[in-house]
Short mmCIF file of N, CA and C in Angstrom, two decimals:
data_model
loop_
_atom_site.label_atom_id
_atom_site.label_comp_id
_atom_site.label_asym_id
_atom_site.label_seq_id
_atom_site.Cartn_x
_atom_site.Cartn_y
_atom_site.Cartn_z
N MET V 1381 16.40 -11.98 -11.30
CA MET V 1381 15.30 -10.79 -11.11
C MET V 1381 15.26 -10.61 -12.36
N ASP V 1382 14.71 -10.56 -13.19
CA ASP V 1382 14.11 -9.78 -14.76
C ASP V 1382 15.11 -8.06 -14.35
N PRO V 1383 16.35 -7.89 -15.34
CA PRO V 1383 17.55 -6.51 -15.15
C PRO V 1383 16.73 -5.57 -15.15
N ASP V 1384 15.61 -5.32 -16.06
CA ASP V 1384 14.76 -4.62 -16.26
C ASP V 1384 13.40 -4.04 -15.52
N MET V 1385 13.42 -4.71 -14.70
CA MET V 1385 11.98 -5.14 -13.61
C MET V 1385 12.66 -3.92 -12.19
N GLY V 1386 13.78 -3.96 -12.19
CA GLY V 1386 14.65 -3.29 -10.97
C GLY V 1386 14.24 -3.51 -9.28
N PRO V 1387 14.62 -2.79 -8.64
CA PRO V 1387 13.93 -3.08 -7.03
C PRO V 1387 12.76 -2.89 -7.13
N LEU V 1388 12.13 -3.67 -5.97
CA LEU V 1388 11.03 -3.26 -5.59
C LEU V 1388 11.05 -1.99 -4.38
N THR V 1389 10.39 -0.73 -5.26
CA THR V 1389 10.41 -0.32 -4.13
C THR V 1389 9.38 -0.14 -2.95
N THR V 1390 9.38 0.30 -1.39
CA THR V 1390 8.37 0.06 -0.57
C THR V 1390 8.14 1.23 -0.18
N HIS V 1391 7.86 2.37 -1.01
CA HIS V 1391 7.23 3.59 -0.49
C HIS V 1391 5.69 2.97 -0.66
N SER V 1392 4.69 3.70 0.26
CA SER V 1392 3.58 2.75 1.19
C SER V 1392 2.45 3.63 0.29
N ALA V 1393 2.73 4.47 0.62
CA ALA V 1393 1.68 5.71 -0.10
C ALA V 1393 2.09 6.97 -0.97
N ASP V 1394 1.11 7.41 -1.59
CA ASP V 1394 1.19 8.21 -3.01
C ASP V 1394 0.62 9.95 -2.13
N HIS V 1395 1.20 9.80 -1.37
CA HIS V 1395 0.76 11.29 -0.73
C HIS V 1395 -0.29 12.24 -0.31
N PRO V 1396 -1.32 10.61 0.03
CA PRO V 1396 -2.82 11.39 0.04
C PRO V 1396 -3.10 12.67 0.86
N SER V 1397 -4.06 13.13 0.68
CA SER V 1397 -4.13 14.51 1.28
C SER V 1397 -5.03 13.51 2.86
N THR V 1398 -4.59 14.89 3.83
CA THR V 1398 -5.11 14.89 4.90
C THR V 1398 -6.42 13.71 5.49
N SER V 1399 -7.42 14.64 4.57
CA SER V 1399 -8.78 14.00 4.10
C SER V 1399 -9.52 13.07 3.63
N ASP V 1400 -7.71 12.00 2.96
CA ASP V 1400 -8.06 10.94 2.28
C ASP V 1400 -7.98 9.42 3.77
N GLN V 1401 -7.74 10.04 5.12
CA GLN V 1401 -8.22 9.38 5.60
C GLN V 1401 -9.69 9.01 6.35
N THR V 1402 -9.93 9.54 6.11
CA THR V 1402 -11.85 9.62 6.57
C THR V 1402 -12.17 7.66 6.89
N THR V 1403 -12.79 7.43 7.45
CA THR V 1403 -13.15 6.21 7.77
C THR V 1403 -15.16 5.97 6.99
N GLY V 1404 -15.33 6.77 6.71
CA GLY V 1404 -17.03 6.50 5.64
C GLY V 1404 -16.50 5.77 5.01
N ARG V 1405 -17.27 5.02 4.43
CA ARG V 1405 -17.41 4.24 2.94
C ARG V 1405 -17.93 4.62 1.92
N ARG V 1406 -17.78 4.52 1.02
CA ARG V 1406 -18.09 5.08 -0.11
C ARG V 1406 -18.64 4.26 -0.95
N SER V 1407 -20.29 3.59 -0.86
CA SER V 1407 -21.22 3.28 -2.24
C SER V 1407 -20.75 3.01 -3.44
N ASP V 1408 -20.17 4.06 -3.65
CA ASP V 1408 -20.12 4.40 -5.28
C ASP V 1408 -18.71 3.63 -5.36
N LEU V 1409 -18.10 3.24 -4.86
CA LEU V 1409 -17.10 2.32 -5.23
C LEU V 1409 -16.72 0.62 -5.42
N GLU V 1410 -16.84 0.11 -6.07
CA GLU V 1410 -16.19 -1.28 -5.82
C GLU V 1410 -14.76 -1.84 -5.08
N ILE V 1411 -14.33 -2.17 -4.67
CA ILE V 1411 -13.53 -2.70 -3.99
C ILE V 1411 -13.25 -4.71 -4.31
N ARG V 1412 -11.97 -4.62 -4.74
CA ARG V 1412 -11.76 -6.70 -5.17
C ARG V 1412 -10.60 -6.59 -5.09
N PRO V 1413 -9.75 -7.52 -5.07
CA PRO V 1413 -8.39 -8.17 -5.35
C PRO V 1413 -8.58 -7.96 -6.92
N PRO V 1414 -7.32 -7.21 -7.00
CA PRO V 1414 -7.14 -7.34 -8.25
C PRO V 1414 -6.50 -9.03 -9.74
N ALA V 1415 -6.57 -9.07 -10.93
CA ALA V 1415 -6.19 -10.43 -12.11
C ALA V 1415 -4.84 -9.87 -12.67
N LEU V 1416 -4.24 -10.27 -13.05
CA LEU V 1416 -3.39 -9.98 -14.26
C LEU V 1416 -3.59 -8.64 -14.55
N GLU V 1417 -5.05 -8.61 -15.21
CA GLU V 1417 -5.12 -8.34 -15.81
C GLU V 1417 -5.08 -6.31 -16.04
N ASP V 1418 -5.20 -5.99 -14.57
CA ASP V 1418 -5.37 -5.39 -13.73
C ASP V 1418 -3.66 -4.75 -13.43
N GLY V 1419 -3.04 -4.91 -13.52
CA GLY V 1419 -1.36 -4.90 -13.63
C GLY V 1419 -1.37 -3.62 -14.19
N ALA V 1420 -1.74 -3.08 -15.64
CA ALA V 1420 -1.66 -1.84 -16.34
C ALA V 1420 -2.05 -0.79 -15.80
N ALA V 1421 -2.71 -1.28 -15.45
CA ALA V 1421 -3.72 0.52 -14.69
C ALA V 1421 -3.01 0.44 -13.62
N MET V 1422 -2.11 -0.34 -12.34
CA MET V 1422 -1.91 0.16 -11.27
C MET V 1422 -0.67 0.31 -12.22
N TRP V 1423 -0.58 0.31 -12.65
CA TRP V 1423 1.43 1.19 -13.11
C TRP V 1423 0.45 2.24 -13.90
N ARG V 1424 -0.41 2.72 -14.29
CA ARG V 1424 -0.78 3.72 -14.72
C ARG V 1424 -1.14 4.42 -13.47
N ILE V 1425 -1.26 4.17 -12.85
CA ILE V 1425 -2.30 5.35 -11.52
C ILE V 1425 -0.77 4.86 -10.88
N ALA V 1426 0.66 4.28 -10.53
CA ALA V 1426 1.02 4.87 -9.99
C ALA V 1426 2.29 5.66 -10.44
N ARG V 1427 2.19 5.74 -12.39
CA ARG V 1427 2.70 6.60 -12.86
C ARG V 1427 2.52 8.14 -12.49
N ASP V 1428 0.94 8.17 -12.97
CA ASP V 1428 0.49 9.56 -12.78
C ASP V 1428 0.70 10.12 -11.32
N THR V 1429 0.36 9.32 -10.21
CA THR V 1429 0.78 10.08 -9.14
C THR V 1429 1.91 11.36 -9.20
N GLY V 1430 2.80 11.02 -9.87
CA GLY V 1430 4.24 11.96 -9.84
C GLY V 1430 4.85 11.92 -8.87
N THR V 1431 4.74 11.18 -7.76
CA THR V 1431 5.14 10.90 -6.18
C THR V 1431 5.50 9.53 -5.41
N LEU V 1432 5.02 8.21 -6.27
CA LEU V 1432 5.48 6.88 -6.16
C LEU V 1432 6.38 6.90 -6.62
N ASP V 1433 6.82 5.75 -6.02
CA ASP V 1433 8.25 5.29 -7.03
C ASP V 1433 7.61 4.42 -8.13
N LEU V 1434 7.97 4.83 -9.44
CA LEU V 1434 7.35 3.64 -9.94
C LEU V 1434 8.09 2.61 -10.40
N ASN V 1435 7.97 1.53 -10.65
CA ASN V 1435 8.31 -0.05 -10.54
C ASN V 1435 8.13 -0.04 -12.37
N THR V 1436 8.83 -1.22 -12.32
CA THR V 1436 8.33 -1.78 -14.59
C THR V 1436 6.93 -2.25 -14.50
N SER V 1437 6.14 -2.15 -15.23
CA SER V 1437 4.91 -2.63 -15.61
C SER V 1437 5.03 -4.10 -15.26
N TYR V 1438 6.00 -4.38 -15.11
CA TYR V 1438 6.13 -5.99 -15.00
C TYR V 1438 5.92 -5.96 -13.85
N ALA V 1439 6.75 -5.35 -13.51
CA ALA V 1439 6.46 -5.71 -11.40
C ALA V 1439 5.08 -5.38 -10.84
N TYR V 1440 4.03 -4.77 -11.51
CA TYR V 1440 2.93 -4.82 -11.31
C TYR V 1440 2.05 -5.41 -11.53
N LEU V 1441 2.54 -6.52 -12.65
CA LEU V 1441 1.20 -7.05 -13.53
C LEU V 1441 1.59 -8.68 -12.61
N LEU V 1442 3.04 -8.56 -12.09
CA LEU V 1442 3.03 -10.16 -11.45
C LEU V 1442 2.67 -9.90 -9.86
N MET V 1443 2.63 -8.58 -9.54
CA MET V 1443 2.07 -8.77 -8.17
C MET V 1443 0.45 -8.37 -8.43
N ALA V 1444 -0.18 -8.24 -8.95
CA ALA V 1444 -1.56 -8.66 -9.34
C ALA V 1444 -1.66 -10.03 -9.40
N HIS V 1445 -0.85 -10.69 -10.24
CA HIS V 1445 -1.31 -12.22 -10.46
C HIS V 1445 -0.69 -12.54 -9.13
N ASP V 1446 0.29 -12.86 -8.02
CA ASP V 1446 1.13 -13.47 -7.55
C ASP V 1446 0.28 -12.97 -6.15
N PHE V 1447 -0.22 -11.98 -5.59
CA PHE V 1447 -0.71 -11.45 -4.44
C PHE V 1447 -1.95 -10.89 -4.89
N GLY V 1448 -2.74 -11.29 -5.75
CA GLY V 1448 -4.37 -10.73 -5.66
C GLY V 1448 -4.77 -11.11 -4.41
N ALA V 1449 -4.57 -12.09 -3.64
CA ALA V 1449 -5.58 -12.13 -2.09
C ALA V 1449 -4.46 -11.14 -1.44
N THR V 1450 -3.74 -11.08 -1.53
CA THR V 1450 -3.30 -9.62 -0.03
C THR V 1450 -3.28 -8.14 -1.27
N SER V 1451 -3.93 -8.16 -2.53
CA SER V 1451 -3.86 -6.53 -2.61
C SER V 1451 -5.25 -6.57 -3.08
N ARG V 1452 -5.63 -5.13 -3.31
CA ARG V 1452 -6.95 -4.34 -3.59
C ARG V 1452 -7.02 -3.68 -5.10
N LEU V 1453 -7.72 -3.59 -5.72
CA LEU V 1453 -8.41 -2.54 -6.59
C LEU V 1453 -9.46 -1.79 -5.93
N ALA V 1454 -9.65 -0.42 -5.82
CA ALA V 1454 -10.88 0.61 -6.07
C ALA V 1454 -11.06 0.23 -7.80
N LEU V 1455 -12.49 0.63 -7.83
CA LEU V 1455 -13.10 1.29 -8.89
C LEU V 1455 -14.28 1.69 -8.44
N SER V 1456 -14.17 3.00 -9.77
CA SER V 1456 -15.56 3.59 -9.96
C SER V 1456 -15.98 3.60 -11.29
N ASP V 1457 -17.12 3.53 -10.84
CA ASP V 1457 -17.47 3.01 -12.30
C ASP V 1457 -17.39 2.30 -13.51
N GLY V 1458 -16.76 1.40 -12.88
CA GLY V 1458 -15.67 0.17 -13.47
C GLY V 1458 -14.06 0.81 -13.46
N ALA V 1459 -14.39 2.00 -13.66
CA ALA V 1459 -12.45 2.54 -14.01
C ALA V 1459 -11.45 2.14 -12.70
N PRO V 1460 -10.37 1.92 -13.22
CA PRO V 1460 -9.39 1.86 -11.92
C PRO V 1460 -9.43 2.94 -11.09
N VAL V 1461 -8.89 3.58 -9.51
CA VAL V 1461 -8.76 4.69 -9.67
C VAL V 1461 -8.11 4.66 -8.61
N GLY V 1462 -7.51 3.05 -7.63
CA GLY V 1462 -7.04 2.76 -6.83
C GLY V 1462 -6.02 1.80 -5.94
N PHE V 1463 -5.23 1.51 -5.56
CA PHE V 1463 -4.89 0.29 -5.58
C PHE V 1463 -3.74 0.24 -4.27
N VAL V 1464 -4.30 -1.20 -3.91
CA VAL V 1464 -2.92 -1.35 -2.68
C VAL V 1464 -2.29 -2.97 -2.66
N LEU V 1465 -1.01 -2.50 -3.00
CA LEU V 1465 -0.37 -3.74 -3.00
C LEU V 1465 0.14 -4.40 -1.50
N GLY V 1466 0.28 -5.29 -1.30
CA GLY V 1466 0.99 -5.83 -0.18
C GLY V 1466 1.07 -7.63 0.11
N TYR V 1467 1.55 -8.06 0.79
CA TYR V 1467 1.77 -9.59 0.70
C TYR V 1467 2.01 -9.95 2.21
N ARG V 1468 1.88 -10.89 2.59
CA ARG V 1468 2.42 -11.95 4.16
C ARG V 1468 3.52 -12.19 3.96
N ARG V 1469 4.05 -11.59 5.25
CA ARG V 1469 5.72 -12.09 5.13
C ARG V 1469 6.26 -13.30 5.08
N PRO V 1470 6.32 -14.07 4.51
CA PRO V 1470 6.96 -15.74 4.70
C PRO V 1470 7.45 -16.24 5.71
N SER V 1471 7.88 -15.03 6.40
CA SER V 1471 8.54 -15.53 7.79
C SER V 1471 7.69 -15.27 8.92
N ALA V 1472 6.90 -14.54 8.84
CA ALA V 1472 5.45 -13.61 9.87
C ALA V 1472 4.69 -13.69 9.15
N PRO V 1473 3.70 -15.18 8.67
CA PRO V 1473 2.54 -15.18 7.43
C PRO V 1473 1.48 -14.92 8.19
N GLU V 1474 1.37 -13.97 9.39
CA GLU V 1474 -0.06 -13.29 10.49
C GLU V 1474 0.66 -11.94 9.97
N THR V 1475 1.56 -11.59 9.81
CA THR V 1475 2.10 -9.95 9.33
C THR V 1475 1.89 -9.65 7.55
N LEU V 1476 1.23 -8.72 7.23
CA LEU V 1476 0.74 -8.21 5.92
C LEU V 1476 1.81 -6.76 5.46
N PHE V 1477 2.38 -7.43 4.68
CA PHE V 1477 3.34 -5.86 4.50
C PHE V 1477 2.22 -5.24 3.79
N VAL V 1478 2.44 -3.58 3.52
CA VAL V 1478 1.78 -3.24 2.64
C VAL V 1478 3.45 -2.28 1.89
N TRP V 1479 3.07 -2.73 0.30
CA TRP V 1479 4.40 -2.47 -0.19
C TRP V 1479 3.82 -0.97 -1.19
N GLN V 1480 2.89 -0.72 -1.33
CA GLN V 1480 2.14 0.52 -2.28
C GLN V 1480 0.87 0.71 -2.14
N ILE V 1481 0.40 1.89 -2.13
CA ILE V 1481 -0.60 2.42 -2.10
C ILE V 1481 -0.53 3.28 -3.02
N GLY V 1482 -1.57 3.74 -4.41
CA GLY V 1482 -1.66 4.83 -5.50
C GLY V 1482 -3.35 4.71 -5.63
N VAL V 1483 -3.50 5.97 -5.67
CA VAL V 1483 -4.60 6.60 -5.81
C VAL V 1483 -4.91 7.65 -6.88
N ASP V 1484 -5.73 7.77 -7.84
CA ASP V 1484 -5.82 8.68 -9.10
C ASP V 1484 -6.35 9.74 -8.52
N SER V 1485 -5.44 10.93 -9.65
CA SER V 1485 -5.83 12.53 -8.52
C SER V 1485 -6.65 12.50 -8.54
N SER V 1486 -7.90 12.27 -9.12
CA SER V 1486 -9.64 12.43 -9.07
C SER V 1486 -10.01 11.92 -7.85
N GLN V 1487 -9.46 10.91 -7.15
CA GLN V 1487 -9.83 10.47 -6.29
C GLN V 1487 -9.41 11.25 -4.66
N ARG V 1488 -8.11 11.64 -4.65
CA ARG V 1488 -7.65 11.82 -3.71
C ARG V 1488 -8.07 12.81 -2.94
N GLY V 1489 -8.85 12.35 -1.82
CA GLY V 1489 -9.25 13.52 -0.40
C GLY V 1489 -10.99 12.84 -0.17
N LYS V 1490 -10.65 11.32 -1.20
CA LYS V 1490 -12.30 10.97 -0.97
C LYS V 1490 -12.24 9.50 0.32
N GLY V 1491 -11.16 9.18 0.64
CA GLY V 1491 -11.04 7.83 1.59
C GLY V 1491 -10.65 6.90 1.04
N VAL V 1492 -10.34 7.40 0.14
CA VAL V 1492 -10.29 5.93 -1.13
C VAL V 1492 -8.84 5.17 -0.46
N ALA V 1493 -7.79 5.37 0.27
CA ALA V 1493 -6.59 4.72 0.86
C ALA V 1493 -6.97 4.14 1.52
N GLY V 1494 -7.79 5.18 2.46
CA GLY V 1494 -8.33 4.20 3.97
C GLY V 1494 -8.76 3.21 3.85
N GLN V 1495 -10.25 3.30 2.95
CA GLN V 1495 -11.00 2.26 2.41
C GLN V 1495 -10.07 0.73 1.96
N LEU V 1496 -9.15 0.81 0.92
CA LEU V 1496 -8.27 -0.21 0.39
C LEU V 1496 -7.76 -0.91 1.68
N LEU V 1497 -7.27 -0.07 2.34
CA LEU V 1497 -6.85 -0.71 3.72
C LEU V 1497 -7.32 -1.28 4.65
N ASP V 1498 -9.05 -0.79 4.61
CA ASP V 1498 -9.70 -1.54 5.61
C ASP V 1498 -10.39 -2.55 5.23
N ASP V 1499 -10.85 -2.66 3.41
CA ASP V 1499 -10.95 -3.99 2.60
C ASP V 1499 -10.14 -5.03 2.69
N LEU V 1500 -8.90 -4.29 2.83
CA LEU V 1500 -7.94 -5.37 2.72
C LEU V 1500 -7.65 -6.35 3.81
N LEU V 1501 -7.50 -6.04 5.21
CA LEU V 1501 -7.47 -6.24 6.76
C LEU V 1501 -8.50 -7.23 6.35
N ALA V 1502 -10.03 -6.68 5.97
CA ALA V 1502 -11.34 -7.22 6.25
C ALA V 1502 -11.28 -9.22 5.67
N GLY V 1503 -10.67 -8.33 4.43
CA GLY V 1503 -10.53 -10.29 3.98
C GLY V 1503 -9.42 -11.02 4.16
N LEU V 1504 -8.96 -10.83 5.58
CA LEU V 1504 -7.14 -11.74 6.17
C LEU V 1504 -7.48 -11.53 6.95
N PRO V 1505 -8.40 -12.71 7.53
CA PRO V 1505 -8.64 -12.70 9.25
C PRO V 1505 -7.46 -13.06 9.58
N GLU V 1506 -6.80 -14.06 9.07
CA GLU V 1506 -5.11 -14.61 9.50
C GLU V 1506 -4.73 -13.51 10.07
N VAL V 1507 -4.63 -12.28 9.35
CA VAL V 1507 -3.52 -11.42 9.75
C VAL V 1507 -3.62 -10.80 11.01
N THR V 1508 -2.53 -10.36 11.74
CA THR V 1508 -3.00 -9.48 13.04
C THR V 1508 -2.04 -8.23 13.41
N ALA V 1509 -0.89 -8.52 12.75
CA ALA V 1509 0.04 -7.10 12.07
C ALA V 1509 -0.21 -6.67 10.87
N LEU V 1510 0.36 -5.45 10.49
CA LEU V 1510 0.75 -4.52 9.09
C LEU V 1510 1.72 -4.10 9.41
N GLU V 1511 2.61 -4.67 8.10
CA GLU V 1511 3.68 -3.88 8.17
C GLU V 1511 4.37 -2.62 7.18
N THR V 1512 4.63 -1.75 7.33
CA THR V 1512 4.94 -0.56 5.76
C THR V 1512 6.13 -0.14 5.98
N THR V 1513 6.61 1.01 4.80
CA THR V 1513 8.07 1.04 5.45
C THR V 1513 7.40 2.79 4.51
N ILE V 1514 8.06 3.77 4.92
CA ILE V 1514 7.22 5.22 4.90
C ILE V 1514 8.60 5.83 4.86
N THR V 1515 9.48 6.85 3.68
CA THR V 1515 10.08 8.04 3.82
C THR V 1515 10.19 8.88 5.42
N GLU V 1516 10.68 9.73 5.94
CA GLU V 1516 10.19 10.00 6.84
C GLU V 1516 9.84 11.66 6.54
N ASP V 1517 10.26 12.16 5.31
CA ASP V 1517 9.13 13.67 4.63
C ASP V 1517 8.01 13.00 4.44
N ASN V 1518 7.15 12.26 4.38
CA ASN V 1518 6.00 11.54 3.90
C ASN V 1518 5.12 11.61 4.41
N THR V 1519 4.44 12.90 5.07
CA THR V 1519 3.87 13.25 6.72
C THR V 1519 2.63 12.78 5.89
N ALA V 1520 1.71 12.34 4.65
CA ALA V 1520 0.79 11.94 4.83
C ALA V 1520 0.45 10.41 4.17
N SER V 1521 1.65 9.87 3.95
CA SER V 1521 1.20 8.35 4.52
C SER V 1521 1.55 8.17 6.26
N GLN V 1522 2.70 8.96 7.04
CA GLN V 1522 2.55 8.48 8.14
C GLN V 1522 1.14 8.98 9.21
N ARG V 1523 0.30 10.08 8.29
CA ARG V 1523 -0.93 9.83 8.67
C ARG V 1523 -2.35 9.13 8.38
N LEU V 1524 -1.61 8.36 6.89
CA LEU V 1524 -2.78 7.08 6.80
C LEU V 1524 -2.43 5.97 7.89
N PHE V 1525 -1.22 5.99 7.79
CA PHE V 1525 -1.36 4.52 8.60
C PHE V 1525 -1.53 4.50 10.14
N ALA V 1526 -1.31 5.63 10.20
CA ALA V 1526 -1.50 6.33 11.81
C ALA V 1526 -3.00 6.01 12.49
N SER V 1527 -3.92 6.48 11.38
CA SER V 1527 -5.27 6.95 11.30
C SER V 1527 -5.87 5.25 11.26
N PHE V 1528 -4.94 4.35 10.36
CA PHE V 1528 -5.96 3.26 10.43
C PHE V 1528 -5.06 2.75 11.43
N ALA V 1529 -4.08 2.87 12.15
CA ALA V 1529 -3.94 1.70 13.65
C ALA V 1529 -5.04 2.07 14.87
N GLN V 1530 -5.32 3.59 14.56
CA GLN V 1530 -6.28 3.95 15.61
C GLN V 1530 -7.52 3.85 15.08
N ARG V 1531 -7.97 3.31 13.97
CA ARG V 1531 -9.21 2.61 13.53
C ARG V 1531 -9.71 0.81 14.30
N HIS V 1532 -8.10 0.55 14.17
CA HIS V 1532 -7.94 -0.48 14.32
C HIS V 1532 -7.83 -1.07 15.58
N GLY V 1533 -7.70 -0.35 16.82
CA GLY V 1533 -7.28 -0.48 18.53
C GLY V 1533 -5.33 -0.97 18.32
N ALA V 1534 -5.07 -0.54 17.35
CA ALA V 1534 -3.14 -0.89 17.29
C ALA V 1534 -2.16 0.11 17.78
N ARG V 1535 -1.18 -0.37 18.32
CA ARG V 1535 -0.30 0.41 18.30
C ARG V 1535 0.44 0.36 17.49
N GLU V 1536 1.14 1.66 17.12
CA GLU V 1536 2.27 2.10 15.59
C GLU V 1536 3.50 2.18 16.50
N ASP V 1537 4.38 1.16 16.20
CA ASP V 1537 6.18 1.60 16.39
C ASP V 1537 6.93 1.42 15.16
N VAL V 1538 7.27 2.71 14.78
CA VAL V 1538 8.42 3.34 14.32
C VAL V 1538 9.96 2.94 14.43
N ARG V 1539 10.75 1.97 13.32
CA ARG V 1539 12.09 2.20 13.29
C ARG V 1539 12.65 2.07 12.34
N GLU V 1540 13.84 2.10 12.71
CA GLU V 1540 15.48 2.45 10.93
C GLU V 1540 14.86 0.89 10.63
N LEU V 1541 14.91 0.66 9.06
CA LEU V 1541 15.01 -0.40 8.38
C LEU V 1541 15.80 -0.30 7.01
N ILE V 1542 15.32 0.15 5.93
CA ILE V 1542 16.49 0.19 4.91
C ILE V 1542 17.18 2.35 5.13
N THR V 1543 18.47 2.33 4.85
CA THR V 1543 19.06 3.16 4.89
C THR V 1543 19.30 4.18 3.95
N GLU V 1544 19.70 5.49 3.73
CA GLU V 1544 19.95 5.86 2.34
C GLU V 1544 21.13 4.86 1.81
N GLY V 1545 21.96 4.57 2.89
CA GLY V 1545 23.31 3.77 2.23
C GLY V 1545 22.90 2.30 1.58
N HIS V 1546 21.32 1.92 1.97
CA HIS V 1546 21.50 0.46 1.44
C HIS V 1546 21.37 0.82 -0.04
N PHE V 1547 20.63 1.80 -0.58
CA PHE V 1547 20.14 2.02 -1.86
C PHE V 1547 20.77 1.78 -3.07
N PRO V 1548 20.80 1.77 -3.95
CA PRO V 1548 22.35 1.71 -4.72
C PRO V 1548 22.37 3.04 -5.80
N ASP V 1549 20.86 3.45 -5.67
CA ASP V 1549 20.69 4.86 -6.33
C ASP V 1549 21.00 6.22 -5.51
N PRO V 1550 21.55 7.14 -5.89
CA PRO V 1550 21.18 7.96 -4.54
C PRO V 1550 19.90 8.93 -4.80
N GLY V 1551 19.90 9.99 -3.36
CA GLY V 1551 18.81 10.20 -3.81
C GLY V 1551 17.15 9.73 -2.94
N HIS V 1552 17.43 8.81 -2.86
CA HIS V 1552 16.34 8.41 -1.95
C HIS V 1552 16.15 7.93 -0.55
N GLY V 1553 15.34 8.67 0.48
CA GLY V 1553 15.38 8.70 1.66
C GLY V 1553 15.66 7.31 2.23
N ALA V 1554 15.30 7.85 3.54
CA ALA V 1554 15.70 6.19 4.28
C ALA V 1554 14.43 5.96 4.29
N GLU V 1555 13.82 4.43 3.98
CA GLU V 1555 12.69 4.03 4.48
C GLU V 1555 12.70 3.36 6.11
N LEU V 1556 11.47 4.13 6.87
CA LEU V 1556 10.92 3.68 7.97
C LEU V 1556 10.45 3.14 8.64
N LEU V 1557 10.72 1.58 9.24
CA LEU V 1557 9.44 0.54 9.18
C LEU V 1557 8.40 0.96 10.29
N HIS V 1558 7.20 0.81 9.75
CA HIS V 1558 6.11 1.19 10.69
C HIS V 1558 5.06 -0.26 10.91
N VAL V 1559 5.15 -0.93 12.30
CA VAL V 1559 4.34 -2.11 12.78
C VAL V 1559 3.21 -1.67 13.23
N ILE V 1560 2.33 -1.96 12.91
CA ILE V 1560 1.06 -1.44 13.36
C ILE V 1560 0.61 -2.93 13.92
N GLY V 1561 -0.23 -3.34 14.93
CA GLY V 1561 -0.54 -4.06 16.20
C GLY V 1561 -0.49 -4.27 17.64
N PRO V 1562 -1.10 -5.31 17.81
CA PRO V 1562 -1.97 -6.19 17.15
C PRO V 1562 -3.52 -5.78 16.39
N LEU V 1563 -3.76 -6.25 15.69
CA LEU V 1563 -4.92 -5.30 14.53
C LEU V 1563 -6.43 -5.85 15.91
N ARG V 1564 -6.81 -4.82 15.94
CA ARG V 1564 -8.48 -5.51 16.80
C ARG V 1564 -9.33 -5.82 15.58
N ARG V 1565 -10.12 -6.60 15.68
CA ARG V 1565 -11.23 -7.79 15.03
C ARG V 1565 -12.43 -7.04 15.25
N GLU V 1566 -13.15 -6.77 14.64
CA GLU V 1566 -15.04 -6.01 14.97
C GLU V 1566 -15.11 -7.38 14.98
N THR V 1567 -15.70 -7.64 16.08
CA THR V 1567 -16.92 -9.28 16.53
C THR V 1567 -18.57 -8.84 16.12
#
């Protein structure tokens, strides 16, 4: 691991507003898999939220390059305005782990985070479960993923995964694992 990269953090969302969980699709958004060239924009969005655990730009470049198929980028008028980064768990390839979601402040409250998650799931028909971690105080992310579970007819189970004691740096809250599944597919 690159020592400048630091640990990959597991915050799953950037505290989207409650209304950011609407199910209506916005026709003015383009959502697509990110490419290496999009990594810098995703890093800037994460940085500018002021709430996400910010990783080095190197991490976002690698995620876009290596995990573009399991991630999504939202664009409005050609400009990046949101992203979701995920990967299929090597030990359970039918499970998508959502690592981080970031939405530009100009787009919060417009359903971007929910639309990113729905688009990502639609592009991965082999995925039957979604996992993410959320700190106990991040109620906006809890609502986002609870809404996602409801839209997809899935149960959501929450359990301990990463305790405060696991983190080498002080002040990071425990990350609770949210397991959502089985996911209902539209027929």
